[in-house]
């Protein structure tokens, strides 16, 4: 549901990757990247490859939180649970924030914390 006018006003991938690289290099903490499934991560990688732009995420630790959720809860791909169902399973009651970057990131953090709490684990990379 991204409006065309927002897309037209957006920076080029090259400029965004440059800014992202600069920001990642300035971080002084340990971190890992996460997403719900690998699709966004793969699309970003593919876009960088197609435009011959070095991918600043290629050597960073990465966690597919959907896969971790499935493996931890004990689900196979046969029984698909979307993010909202996993949140219900973990008794996380916040509203769905799909496609709002900051709220999505907070939601992923909440799911990781929920998995840690429910299973007395510390999923850290």
Short mmCIF file of the N, C-alpha and C atoms (twelve columns), coordinates in Angstrom:
data_MODEL
# 
_entry.id   MODEL 
# 
loop_
_atom_site.group_PDB 
_atom_site.id 
_atom_site.type_symbol 
_atom_site.label_atom_id 
_atom_site.label_alt_id 
_atom_site.label_comp_id 
_atom_site.label_asym_id 
_atom_site.label_seq_id 
_atom_site.Cartn_x 
_atom_site.Cartn_y 
_atom_site.Cartn_z 
_atom_site.pdbx_PDB_model_num 
ATOM 1   N N  . UNK A 1   0.811  -1.204  0.000   1 
ATOM 2   C CA . UNK A 1   0.000  0.000   0.000   1 
ATOM 3   C C  . UNK A 1   0.855  1.270   0.000   1 
ATOM 4   N N  . UNK A 2   2.003  1.198   -0.631  1 
ATOM 5   C CA . UNK A 2   2.855  2.381   -0.731  1 
ATOM 6   C C  . UNK A 2   2.375  3.212   -1.922  1 
ATOM 7   N N  . UNK A 3   2.136  4.468   -1.674  1 
ATOM 8   C CA . UNK A 3   1.631  5.353   -2.719  1 
ATOM 9   C C  . UNK A 3   2.737  5.692   -3.723  1 
ATOM 10  N N  . UNK A 4   2.359  5.831   -4.986  1 
ATOM 11  C CA . UNK A 4   3.315  6.107   -6.058  1 
ATOM 12  C C  . UNK A 4   4.079  7.400   -5.817  1 
ATOM 13  N N  . UNK A 5   3.421  8.417   -5.276  1 
ATOM 14  C CA . UNK A 5   4.120  9.697   -5.045  1 
ATOM 15  C C  . UNK A 5   5.261  9.527   -4.050  1 
ATOM 16  N N  . UNK A 6   5.102  8.633   -3.072  1 
ATOM 17  C CA . UNK A 6   6.173  8.365   -2.116  1 
ATOM 18  C C  . UNK A 6   7.328  7.645   -2.812  1 
ATOM 19  N N  . UNK A 7   7.001  6.729   -3.686  1 
ATOM 20  C CA . UNK A 7   8.033  6.015   -4.435  1 
ATOM 21  C C  . UNK A 7   8.811  6.996   -5.312  1 
ATOM 22  N N  . UNK A 8   8.100  7.885   -5.970  1 
ATOM 23  C CA . UNK A 8   8.742  8.862   -6.854  1 
ATOM 24  C C  . UNK A 8   9.665  9.816   -6.084  1 
ATOM 25  N N  . UNK A 9   9.340  10.111  -4.838  1 
ATOM 26  C CA . UNK A 9   10.143 11.022  -4.020  1 
ATOM 27  C C  . UNK A 9   11.298 10.308  -3.314  1 
ATOM 28  N N  . UNK A 10  11.353 8.990   -3.401  1 
ATOM 29  C CA . UNK A 10  12.354 8.217   -2.666  1 
ATOM 30  C C  . UNK A 10  13.745 8.380   -3.269  1 
ATOM 31  N N  . UNK A 11  14.739 8.140   -2.442  1 
ATOM 32  C CA . UNK A 11  16.129 8.169   -2.901  1 
ATOM 33  C C  . UNK A 11  16.425 6.924   -3.723  1 
ATOM 34  N N  . UNK A 12  17.481 6.984   -4.492  1 
ATOM 35  C CA . UNK A 12  17.911 5.828   -5.277  1 
ATOM 36  C C  . UNK A 12  18.449 4.748   -4.338  1 
ATOM 37  N N  . UNK A 13  18.462 3.517   -4.814  1 
ATOM 38  C CA . UNK A 13  19.007 2.417   -4.019  1 
ATOM 39  C C  . UNK A 13  20.469 2.685   -3.679  1 
ATOM 40  N N  . UNK A 14  21.212 3.226   -4.608  1 
ATOM 41  C CA . UNK A 14  22.631 3.515   -4.374  1 
ATOM 42  C C  . UNK A 14  22.812 4.475   -3.196  1 
ATOM 43  N N  . UNK A 15  22.000 5.509   -3.155  1 
ATOM 44  C CA . UNK A 15  22.096 6.484   -2.057  1 
ATOM 45  C C  . UNK A 15  21.662 5.853   -0.726  1 
ATOM 46  N N  . UNK A 16  20.614 5.041   -0.760  1 
ATOM 47  C CA . UNK A 16  20.128 4.386   0.457   1 
ATOM 48  C C  . UNK A 16  21.177 3.407   0.986   1 
ATOM 49  N N  . UNK A 17  21.778 2.639   0.078   1 
ATOM 50  C CA . UNK A 17  22.804 1.673   0.490   1 
ATOM 51  C C  . UNK A 17  24.012 2.404   1.078   1 
ATOM 52  N N  . UNK A 18  24.405 3.514   0.477   1 
ATOM 53  C CA . UNK A 18  25.512 4.304   1.015   1 
ATOM 54  C C  . UNK A 18  25.195 4.767   2.440   1 
ATOM 55  N N  . UNK A 19  24.001 5.307   2.648   1 
ATOM 56  C CA . UNK A 19  23.600 5.781   3.986   1 
ATOM 57  C C  . UNK A 19  23.532 4.628   4.986   1 
ATOM 58  N N  . UNK A 20  22.984 3.505   4.552   1 
ATOM 59  C CA . UNK A 20  22.895 2.330   5.424   1 
ATOM 60  C C  . UNK A 20  24.289 1.836   5.793   1 
ATOM 61  N N  . UNK A 21  25.188 1.762   4.832   1 
ATOM 62  C CA . UNK A 21  26.565 1.323   5.095   1 
ATOM 63  C C  . UNK A 21  27.252 2.238   6.100   1 
ATOM 64  N N  . UNK A 22  27.090 3.519   5.892   1 
ATOM 65  C CA . UNK A 22  27.699 4.502   6.800   1 
ATOM 66  C C  . UNK A 22  27.155 4.320   8.210   1 
ATOM 67  N N  . UNK A 23  25.855 4.165   8.340   1 
ATOM 68  C CA . UNK A 23  25.234 3.998   9.654   1 
ATOM 69  C C  . UNK A 23  25.694 2.695   10.318  1 
ATOM 70  N N  . UNK A 24  25.715 1.600   9.571   1 
ATOM 71  C CA . UNK A 24  26.154 0.317   10.137  1 
ATOM 72  C C  . UNK A 24  27.599 0.386   10.614  1 
ATOM 73  N N  . UNK A 25  28.451 1.089   9.870   1 
ATOM 74  C CA . UNK A 25  29.858 1.214   10.263  1 
ATOM 75  C C  . UNK A 25  30.052 2.059   11.514  1 
ATOM 76  N N  . UNK A 26  29.086 2.913   11.816  1 
ATOM 77  C CA . UNK A 26  29.173 3.765   12.998  1 
ATOM 78  C C  . UNK A 26  28.666 3.070   14.260  1 
ATOM 79  N N  . UNK A 27  27.964 1.949   14.115  1 
ATOM 80  C CA . UNK A 27  27.429 1.250   15.286  1 
ATOM 81  C C  . UNK A 27  28.572 0.694   16.124  1 
ATOM 82  N N  . UNK A 28  28.469 0.884   17.418  1 
ATOM 83  C CA . UNK A 28  29.511 0.390   18.309  1 
ATOM 84  C C  . UNK A 28  29.004 -0.764  19.175  1 
ATOM 85  N N  . UNK A 29  27.879 -1.331  18.806  1 
ATOM 86  C CA . UNK A 29  27.312 -2.441  19.557  1 
ATOM 87  C C  . UNK A 29  27.251 -3.682  18.673  1 
ATOM 88  N N  . UNK A 30  27.167 -4.843  19.310  1 
ATOM 89  C CA . UNK A 30  26.944 -6.070  18.556  1 
ATOM 90  C C  . UNK A 30  25.474 -6.131  18.168  1 
ATOM 91  N N  . UNK A 31  25.205 -6.581  16.975  1 
ATOM 92  C CA . UNK A 31  23.836 -6.643  16.500  1 
ATOM 93  C C  . UNK A 31  23.713 -7.774  15.492  1 
ATOM 94  N N  . UNK A 32  22.481 -8.107  15.187  1 
ATOM 95  C CA . UNK A 32  22.205 -8.998  14.072  1 
ATOM 96  C C  . UNK A 32  20.960 -8.487  13.369  1 
ATOM 97  N N  . UNK A 33  20.840 -8.830  12.118  1 
ATOM 98  C CA . UNK A 33  19.694 -8.443  11.311  1 
ATOM 99  C C  . UNK A 33  18.646 -9.524  11.428  1 
ATOM 100 N N  . UNK A 34  17.401 -9.128  11.415  1 
ATOM 101 C CA . UNK A 34  16.330 -10.110 11.450  1 
ATOM 102 C C  . UNK A 34  15.181 -9.644  10.574  1 
ATOM 103 N N  . UNK A 35  14.409 -10.618 10.133  1 
ATOM 104 C CA . UNK A 35  13.201 -10.325 9.378   1 
ATOM 105 C C  . UNK A 35  12.243 -11.487 9.576   1 
ATOM 106 N N  . UNK A 36  11.004 -11.276 9.185   1 
ATOM 107 C CA . UNK A 36  9.999  -12.336 9.246   1 
ATOM 108 C C  . UNK A 36  10.020 -13.030 7.889   1 
ATOM 109 N N  . UNK A 37  10.776 -14.103 7.795   1 
ATOM 110 C CA . UNK A 37  10.994 -14.778 6.519   1 
ATOM 111 C C  . UNK A 37  12.156 -14.128 5.800   1 
ATOM 112 N N  . UNK A 38  12.648 -14.809 4.784   1 
ATOM 113 C CA . UNK A 38  13.839 -14.326 4.085   1 
ATOM 114 C C  . UNK A 38  13.539 -13.487 2.852   1 
ATOM 115 N N  . UNK A 39  12.275 -13.271 2.549   1 
ATOM 116 C CA . UNK A 39  11.925 -12.608 1.298   1 
ATOM 117 C C  . UNK A 39  12.515 -11.190 1.191   1 
ATOM 118 N N  . UNK A 40  12.310 -10.341 2.199   1 
ATOM 119 C CA . UNK A 40  12.823 -8.967  2.124   1 
ATOM 120 C C  . UNK A 40  14.343 -8.953  2.030   1 
ATOM 121 N N  . UNK A 41  14.988 -9.792  2.824   1 
ATOM 122 C CA . UNK A 41  16.450 -9.886  2.808   1 
ATOM 123 C C  . UNK A 41  16.930 -10.306 1.412   1 
ATOM 124 N N  . UNK A 42  16.273 -11.299 0.826   1 
ATOM 125 C CA . UNK A 42  16.639 -11.787 -0.505  1 
ATOM 126 C C  . UNK A 42  16.376 -10.733 -1.588  1 
ATOM 127 N N  . UNK A 43  15.243 -10.051 -1.490  1 
ATOM 128 C CA . UNK A 43  14.926 -9.010  -2.476  1 
ATOM 129 C C  . UNK A 43  15.957 -7.881  -2.444  1 
ATOM 130 N N  . UNK A 44  16.345 -7.479  -1.246  1 
ATOM 131 C CA . UNK A 44  17.359 -6.432  -1.104  1 
ATOM 132 C C  . UNK A 44  18.679 -6.894  -1.727  1 
ATOM 133 N N  . UNK A 45  19.079 -8.115  -1.417  1 
ATOM 134 C CA . UNK A 45  20.319 -8.673  -1.977  1 
ATOM 135 C C  . UNK A 45  20.261 -8.714  -3.498  1 
ATOM 136 N N  . UNK A 46  19.132 -9.172  -4.030  1 
ATOM 137 C CA . UNK A 46  18.960 -9.241  -5.479  1 
ATOM 138 C C  . UNK A 46  19.025 -7.860  -6.125  1 
ATOM 139 N N  . UNK A 47  18.380 -6.868  -5.485  1 
ATOM 140 C CA . UNK A 47  18.401 -5.504  -6.023  1 
ATOM 141 C C  . UNK A 47  19.828 -4.956  -6.057  1 
ATOM 142 N N  . UNK A 48  20.578 -5.195  -4.984  1 
ATOM 143 C CA . UNK A 48  21.977 -4.743  -4.963  1 
ATOM 144 C C  . UNK A 48  22.771 -5.417  -6.077  1 
ATOM 145 N N  . UNK A 49  22.584 -6.716  -6.248  1 
ATOM 146 C CA . UNK A 49  23.297 -7.454  -7.281  1 
ATOM 147 C C  . UNK A 49  22.962 -6.914  -8.671  1 
ATOM 148 N N  . UNK A 50  21.673 -6.726  -8.952  1 
ATOM 149 C CA . UNK A 50  21.242 -6.251  -10.276 1 
ATOM 150 C C  . UNK A 50  21.792 -4.862  -10.593 1 
ATOM 151 N N  . UNK A 51  21.941 -4.031  -9.561  1 
ATOM 152 C CA . UNK A 51  22.431 -2.665  -9.799  1 
ATOM 153 C C  . UNK A 51  23.930 -2.534  -9.552  1 
ATOM 154 N N  . UNK A 52  24.588 -3.688  -9.338  1 
ATOM 155 C CA . UNK A 52  26.034 -3.723  -9.121  1 
ATOM 156 C C  . UNK A 52  26.464 -2.809  -7.963  1 
ATOM 157 N N  . UNK A 53  25.719 -2.922  -6.862  1 
ATOM 158 C CA . UNK A 53  25.988 -2.152  -5.653  1 
ATOM 159 C C  . UNK A 53  26.405 -3.145  -4.575  1 
ATOM 160 N N  . UNK A 54  27.530 -2.920  -3.892  1 
ATOM 161 C CA . UNK A 54  27.916 -3.843  -2.812  1 
ATOM 162 C C  . UNK A 54  26.834 -3.896  -1.733  1 
ATOM 163 N N  . UNK A 55  26.454 -5.097  -1.348  1 
ATOM 164 C CA . UNK A 55  25.407 -5.281  -0.334  1 
ATOM 165 C C  . UNK A 55  26.021 -5.124  1.058   1 
ATOM 166 N N  . UNK A 56  25.633 -4.082  1.794   1 
ATOM 167 C CA . UNK A 56  26.224 -3.862  3.118   1 
ATOM 168 C C  . UNK A 56  25.755 -4.880  4.166   1 
ATOM 169 N N  . UNK A 57  24.773 -5.694  3.822   1 
ATOM 170 C CA . UNK A 57  24.247 -6.676  4.773   1 
ATOM 171 C C  . UNK A 57  24.835 -8.069  4.564   1 
ATOM 172 N N  . UNK A 58  25.604 -8.252  3.501   1 
ATOM 173 C CA . UNK A 58  26.020 -9.599  3.110   1 
ATOM 174 C C  . UNK A 58  26.873 -10.311 4.153   1 
ATOM 175 N N  . UNK A 59  27.645 -9.607  4.934   1 
ATOM 176 C CA . UNK A 59  28.514 -10.251 5.930   1 
ATOM 177 C C  . UNK A 59  28.040 -10.024 7.365   1 
ATOM 178 N N  . UNK A 60  26.801 -9.616  7.505   1 
ATOM 179 C CA . UNK A 60  26.254 -9.357  8.837   1 
ATOM 180 C C  . UNK A 60  25.489 -10.581 9.328   1 
ATOM 181 N N  . UNK A 61  25.521 -10.836 10.632  1 
ATOM 182 C CA . UNK A 61  24.735 -11.965 11.162  1 
ATOM 183 C C  . UNK A 61  23.249 -11.744 10.895  1 
ATOM 184 N N  . UNK A 62  22.569 -12.790 10.474  1 
ATOM 185 C CA . UNK A 62  21.159 -12.687 10.073  1 
ATOM 186 C C  . UNK A 62  20.344 -13.784 10.741  1 
ATOM 187 N N  . UNK A 63  19.120 -13.435 11.143  1 
ATOM 188 C CA . UNK A 63  18.202 -14.374 11.777  1 
ATOM 189 C C  . UNK A 63  16.842 -14.274 11.101  1 
ATOM 190 N N  . UNK A 64  16.366 -15.400 10.596  1 
ATOM 191 C CA . UNK A 64  15.009 -15.491 10.054  1 
ATOM 192 C C  . UNK A 64  14.100 -15.827 11.230  1 
ATOM 193 N N  . UNK A 65  13.403 -14.823 11.740  1 
ATOM 194 C CA . UNK A 65  12.593 -15.005 12.942  1 
ATOM 195 C C  . UNK A 65  11.397 -15.919 12.702  1 
ATOM 196 N N  . UNK A 66  10.899 -15.978 11.479  1 
ATOM 197 C CA . UNK A 66  9.814  -16.904 11.185  1 
ATOM 198 C C  . UNK A 66  10.324 -18.339 11.345  1 
ATOM 199 N N  . UNK A 67  11.486 -18.650 10.779  1 
ATOM 200 C CA . UNK A 67  12.063 -19.994 10.897  1 
ATOM 201 C C  . UNK A 67  12.354 -20.319 12.356  1 
ATOM 202 N N  . UNK A 68  12.933 -19.365 13.088  1 
ATOM 203 C CA . UNK A 68  13.219 -19.605 14.500  1 
ATOM 204 C C  . UNK A 68  11.934 -19.863 15.278  1 
ATOM 205 N N  . UNK A 69  10.890 -19.109 14.994  1 
ATOM 206 C CA . UNK A 69  9.599  -19.303 15.672  1 
ATOM 207 C C  . UNK A 69  9.059  -20.698 15.384  1 
ATOM 208 N N  . UNK A 70  9.067  -21.083 14.118  1 
ATOM 209 C CA . UNK A 70  8.552  -22.402 13.738  1 
ATOM 210 C C  . UNK A 70  9.354  -23.507 14.426  1 
ATOM 211 N N  . UNK A 71  10.685 -23.399 14.376  1 
ATOM 212 C CA . UNK A 71  11.534 -24.436 14.968  1 
ATOM 213 C C  . UNK A 71  11.356 -24.500 16.482  1 
ATOM 214 N N  . UNK A 72  11.236 -23.361 17.120  1 
ATOM 215 C CA . UNK A 72  11.110 -23.321 18.578  1 
ATOM 216 C C  . UNK A 72  9.751  -23.833 19.034  1 
ATOM 217 N N  . UNK A 73  8.694  -23.416 18.351  1 
ATOM 218 C CA . UNK A 73  7.345  -23.843 18.717  1 
ATOM 219 C C  . UNK A 73  7.121  -25.293 18.308  1 
ATOM 220 N N  . UNK A 74  7.883  -25.762 17.330  1 
ATOM 221 C CA . UNK A 74  7.766  -27.143 16.890  1 
ATOM 222 C C  . UNK A 74  6.807  -27.322 15.741  1 
ATOM 223 N N  . UNK A 75  6.789  -26.363 14.844  1 
ATOM 224 C CA . UNK A 75  5.906  -26.425 13.676  1 
ATOM 225 C C  . UNK A 75  6.713  -26.795 12.444  1 
ATOM 226 N N  . UNK A 76  6.075  -27.454 11.535  1 
ATOM 227 C CA . UNK A 76  6.676  -27.679 10.227  1 
ATOM 228 C C  . UNK A 76  6.041  -26.682 9.271   1 
ATOM 229 N N  . UNK A 77  6.560  -26.629 8.072   1 
ATOM 230 C CA . UNK A 77  5.981  -25.727 7.072   1 
ATOM 231 C C  . UNK A 77  4.583  -26.170 6.653   1 
ATOM 232 N N  . UNK A 78  4.230  -27.425 6.971   1 
ATOM 233 C CA . UNK A 78  2.900  -27.924 6.621   1 
ATOM 234 C C  . UNK A 78  1.833  -27.134 7.368   1 
ATOM 235 N N  . UNK A 79  2.072  -26.814 8.635   1 
ATOM 236 C CA . UNK A 79  1.156  -26.012 9.440   1 
ATOM 237 C C  . UNK A 79  1.685  -24.595 9.461   1 
ATOM 238 N N  . UNK A 80  1.229  -23.793 8.511   1 
ATOM 239 C CA . UNK A 80  1.704  -22.417 8.388   1 
ATOM 240 C C  . UNK A 80  1.049  -21.542 9.446   1 
ATOM 241 N N  . UNK A 81  1.849  -20.827 10.194  1 
ATOM 242 C CA . UNK A 81  1.351  -19.819 11.135  1 
ATOM 243 C C  . UNK A 81  1.909  -18.474 10.690  1 
ATOM 244 N N  . UNK A 82  1.050  -17.500 10.516  1 
ATOM 245 C CA . UNK A 82  1.573  -16.190 10.179  1 
ATOM 246 C C  . UNK A 82  2.015  -15.482 11.455  1 
ATOM 247 N N  . UNK A 83  2.540  -14.304 11.284  1 
ATOM 248 C CA . UNK A 83  3.099  -13.557 12.413  1 
ATOM 249 C C  . UNK A 83  2.049  -13.297 13.486  1 
ATOM 250 N N  . UNK A 84  0.831  -12.991 13.071  1 
ATOM 251 C CA . UNK A 84  -0.232 -12.726 14.046  1 
ATOM 252 C C  . UNK A 84  -0.551 -13.974 14.877  1 
ATOM 253 N N  . UNK A 85  -0.546 -15.145 14.250  1 
ATOM 254 C CA . UNK A 85  -0.810 -16.383 14.991  1 
ATOM 255 C C  . UNK A 85  0.313  -16.685 15.976  1 
ATOM 256 N N  . UNK A 86  1.545  -16.452 15.567  1 
ATOM 257 C CA . UNK A 86  2.680  -16.660 16.476  1 
ATOM 258 C C  . UNK A 86  2.570  -15.702 17.655  1 
ATOM 259 N N  . UNK A 87  2.186  -14.456 17.391  1 
ATOM 260 C CA . UNK A 87  2.007  -13.490 18.489  1 
ATOM 261 C C  . UNK A 87  0.926  -13.960 19.449  1 
ATOM 262 N N  . UNK A 88  -0.180 -14.496 18.929  1 
ATOM 263 C CA . UNK A 88  -1.228 -15.020 19.808  1 
ATOM 264 C C  . UNK A 88  -0.700 -16.181 20.634  1 
ATOM 265 N N  . UNK A 89  0.041  -17.079 20.005  1 
ATOM 266 C CA . UNK A 89  0.619  -18.231 20.694  1 
ATOM 267 C C  . UNK A 89  1.526  -17.777 21.838  1 
ATOM 268 N N  . UNK A 90  2.254  -16.691 21.612  1 
ATOM 269 C CA . UNK A 90  3.180  -16.158 22.623  1 
ATOM 270 C C  . UNK A 90  2.505  -15.139 23.537  1 
ATOM 271 N N  . UNK A 91  1.214  -14.955 23.388  1 
ATOM 272 C CA . UNK A 91  0.400  -13.979 24.136  1 
ATOM 273 C C  . UNK A 91  0.955  -12.559 24.022  1 
ATOM 274 N N  . UNK A 92  1.283  -12.187 22.809  1 
ATOM 275 C CA . UNK A 92  1.670  -10.813 22.486  1 
ATOM 276 C C  . UNK A 92  0.452  -10.197 21.815  1 
ATOM 277 N N  . UNK A 93  -0.118 -9.180  22.424  1 
ATOM 278 C CA . UNK A 93  -1.426 -8.691  21.975  1 
ATOM 279 C C  . UNK A 93  -1.384 -7.372  21.224  1 
ATOM 280 N N  . UNK A 94  -0.216 -6.896  20.852  1 
ATOM 281 C CA . UNK A 94  -0.161 -5.646  20.100  1 
ATOM 282 C C  . UNK A 94  -0.802 -5.835  18.732  1 
ATOM 283 N N  . UNK A 95  -1.282 -4.745  18.163  1 
ATOM 284 C CA . UNK A 95  -1.914 -4.787  16.845  1 
ATOM 285 C C  . UNK A 95  -0.889 -5.074  15.759  1 
ATOM 286 N N  . UNK A 96  -1.387 -5.567  14.642  1 
ATOM 287 C CA . UNK A 96  -0.560 -5.833  13.483  1 
ATOM 288 C C  . UNK A 96  -0.045 -4.501  12.922  1 
ATOM 289 N N  . UNK A 97  1.245  -4.429  12.641  1 
ATOM 290 C CA . UNK A 97  1.860  -3.200  12.128  1 
ATOM 291 C C  . UNK A 97  2.562  -3.468  10.801  1 
ATOM 292 N N  . UNK A 98  1.961  -4.262  9.950   1 
ATOM 293 C CA . UNK A 98  2.616  -4.642  8.708   1 
ATOM 294 C C  . UNK A 98  2.951  -3.410  7.869   1 
ATOM 295 N N  . UNK A 99  4.165  -3.378  7.372   1 
ATOM 296 C CA . UNK A 99  4.674  -2.357  6.457   1 
ATOM 297 C C  . UNK A 99  4.832  -0.976  7.082   1 
ATOM 298 N N  . UNK A 100 5.040  -0.933  8.369   1 
ATOM 299 C CA . UNK A 100 5.497  0.275   9.052   1 
ATOM 300 C C  . UNK A 100 6.833  -0.136  9.671   1 
ATOM 301 N N  . UNK A 101 7.925  0.342   9.100   1 
ATOM 302 C CA . UNK A 101 9.254  -0.188  9.417   1 
ATOM 303 C C  . UNK A 101 9.566  -0.185  10.912  1 
ATOM 304 N N  . UNK A 102 9.350  0.920   11.595  1 
ATOM 305 C CA . UNK A 102 9.690  0.984   13.002  1 
ATOM 306 C C  . UNK A 102 8.809  0.049   13.830  1 
ATOM 307 N N  . UNK A 103 7.516  0.065   13.565  1 
ATOM 308 C CA . UNK A 103 6.603  -0.798  14.318  1 
ATOM 309 C C  . UNK A 103 6.858  -2.268  14.005  1 
ATOM 310 N N  . UNK A 104 7.204  -2.590  12.753  1 
ATOM 311 C CA . UNK A 104 7.569  -3.968  12.406  1 
ATOM 312 C C  . UNK A 104 8.804  -4.407  13.188  1 
ATOM 313 N N  . UNK A 105 9.803  -3.531  13.272  1 
ATOM 314 C CA . UNK A 105 11.032 -3.870  14.003  1 
ATOM 315 C C  . UNK A 105 10.736 -4.110  15.479  1 
ATOM 316 N N  . UNK A 106 9.912  -3.263  16.062  1 
ATOM 317 C CA . UNK A 106 9.537  -3.443  17.475  1 
ATOM 318 C C  . UNK A 106 8.777  -4.750  17.651  1 
ATOM 319 N N  . UNK A 107 7.906  -5.070  16.713  1 
ATOM 320 C CA . UNK A 107 7.140  -6.309  16.782  1 
ATOM 321 C C  . UNK A 107 8.056  -7.534  16.703  1 
ATOM 322 N N  . UNK A 108 9.057  -7.493  15.834  1 
ATOM 323 C CA . UNK A 108 10.005 -8.608  15.750  1 
ATOM 324 C C  . UNK A 108 10.781 -8.759  17.056  1 
ATOM 325 N N  . UNK A 109 11.150 -7.640  17.656  1 
ATOM 326 C CA . UNK A 109 11.837 -7.686  18.953  1 
ATOM 327 C C  . UNK A 109 10.921 -8.304  19.997  1 
ATOM 328 N N  . UNK A 110 9.635  -7.941  19.979  1 
ATOM 329 C CA . UNK A 110 8.675  -8.502  20.927  1 
ATOM 330 C C  . UNK A 110 8.514  -10.012 20.738  1 
ATOM 331 N N  . UNK A 111 8.512  -10.470 19.481  1 
ATOM 332 C CA . UNK A 111 8.397  -11.909 19.220  1 
ATOM 333 C C  . UNK A 111 9.645  -12.634 19.729  1 
ATOM 334 N N  . UNK A 112 10.826 -12.082 19.469  1 
ATOM 335 C CA . UNK A 112 12.057 -12.696 19.965  1 
ATOM 336 C C  . UNK A 112 12.046 -12.749 21.487  1 
ATOM 337 N N  . UNK A 113 11.638 -11.660 22.130  1 
ATOM 338 C CA . UNK A 113 11.532 -11.648 23.588  1 
ATOM 339 C C  . UNK A 113 10.494 -12.659 24.076  1 
ATOM 340 N N  . UNK A 114 9.373  -12.779 23.351  1 
ATOM 341 C CA . UNK A 114 8.338  -13.748 23.706  1 
ATOM 342 C C  . UNK A 114 8.845  -15.173 23.620  1 
ATOM 343 N N  . UNK A 115 9.621  -15.484 22.590  1 
ATOM 344 C CA . UNK A 115 10.216 -16.824 22.470  1 
ATOM 345 C C  . UNK A 115 11.192 -17.081 23.617  1 
ATOM 346 N N  . UNK A 116 12.008 -16.081 23.928  1 
ATOM 347 C CA . UNK A 116 12.953 -16.215 25.041  1 
ATOM 348 C C  . UNK A 116 12.221 -16.501 26.348  1 
ATOM 349 N N  . UNK A 117 11.165 -15.744 26.600  1 
ATOM 350 C CA . UNK A 117 10.413 -15.876 27.851  1 
ATOM 351 C C  . UNK A 117 9.690  -17.222 27.931  1 
ATOM 352 N N  . UNK A 118 8.992  -17.599 26.874  1 
ATOM 353 C CA . UNK A 118 8.185  -18.813 26.892  1 
ATOM 354 C C  . UNK A 118 9.041  -20.066 26.992  1 
ATOM 355 N N  . UNK A 119 10.195 -20.054 26.367  1 
ATOM 356 C CA . UNK A 119 11.033 -21.252 26.312  1 
ATOM 357 C C  . UNK A 119 12.284 -21.147 27.161  1 
ATOM 358 N N  . UNK A 120 12.353 -20.086 27.984  1 
ATOM 359 C CA . UNK A 120 13.523 -19.887 28.849  1 
ATOM 360 C C  . UNK A 120 14.827 -20.033 28.088  1 
ATOM 361 N N  . UNK A 121 14.861 -19.426 26.928  1 
ATOM 362 C CA . UNK A 121 16.032 -19.471 26.058  1 
ATOM 363 C C  . UNK A 121 16.589 -18.069 25.918  1 
ATOM 364 N N  . UNK A 122 17.784 -18.006 25.424  1 
ATOM 365 C CA . UNK A 122 18.355 -16.736 25.020  1 
ATOM 366 C C  . UNK A 122 18.834 -16.902 23.604  1 
ATOM 367 N N  . UNK A 123 17.999 -16.511 22.655  1 
ATOM 368 C CA . UNK A 123 18.355 -16.610 21.254  1 
ATOM 369 C C  . UNK A 123 19.203 -15.408 20.913  1 
ATOM 370 N N  . UNK A 124 20.478 -15.603 20.885  1 
ATOM 371 C CA . UNK A 124 21.408 -14.517 20.614  1 
ATOM 372 C C  . UNK A 124 22.388 -15.007 19.570  1 
ATOM 373 N N  . UNK A 125 22.743 -14.135 18.670  1 
ATOM 374 C CA . UNK A 125 23.763 -14.471 17.677  1 
ATOM 375 C C  . UNK A 125 24.997 -13.660 17.994  1 
# 
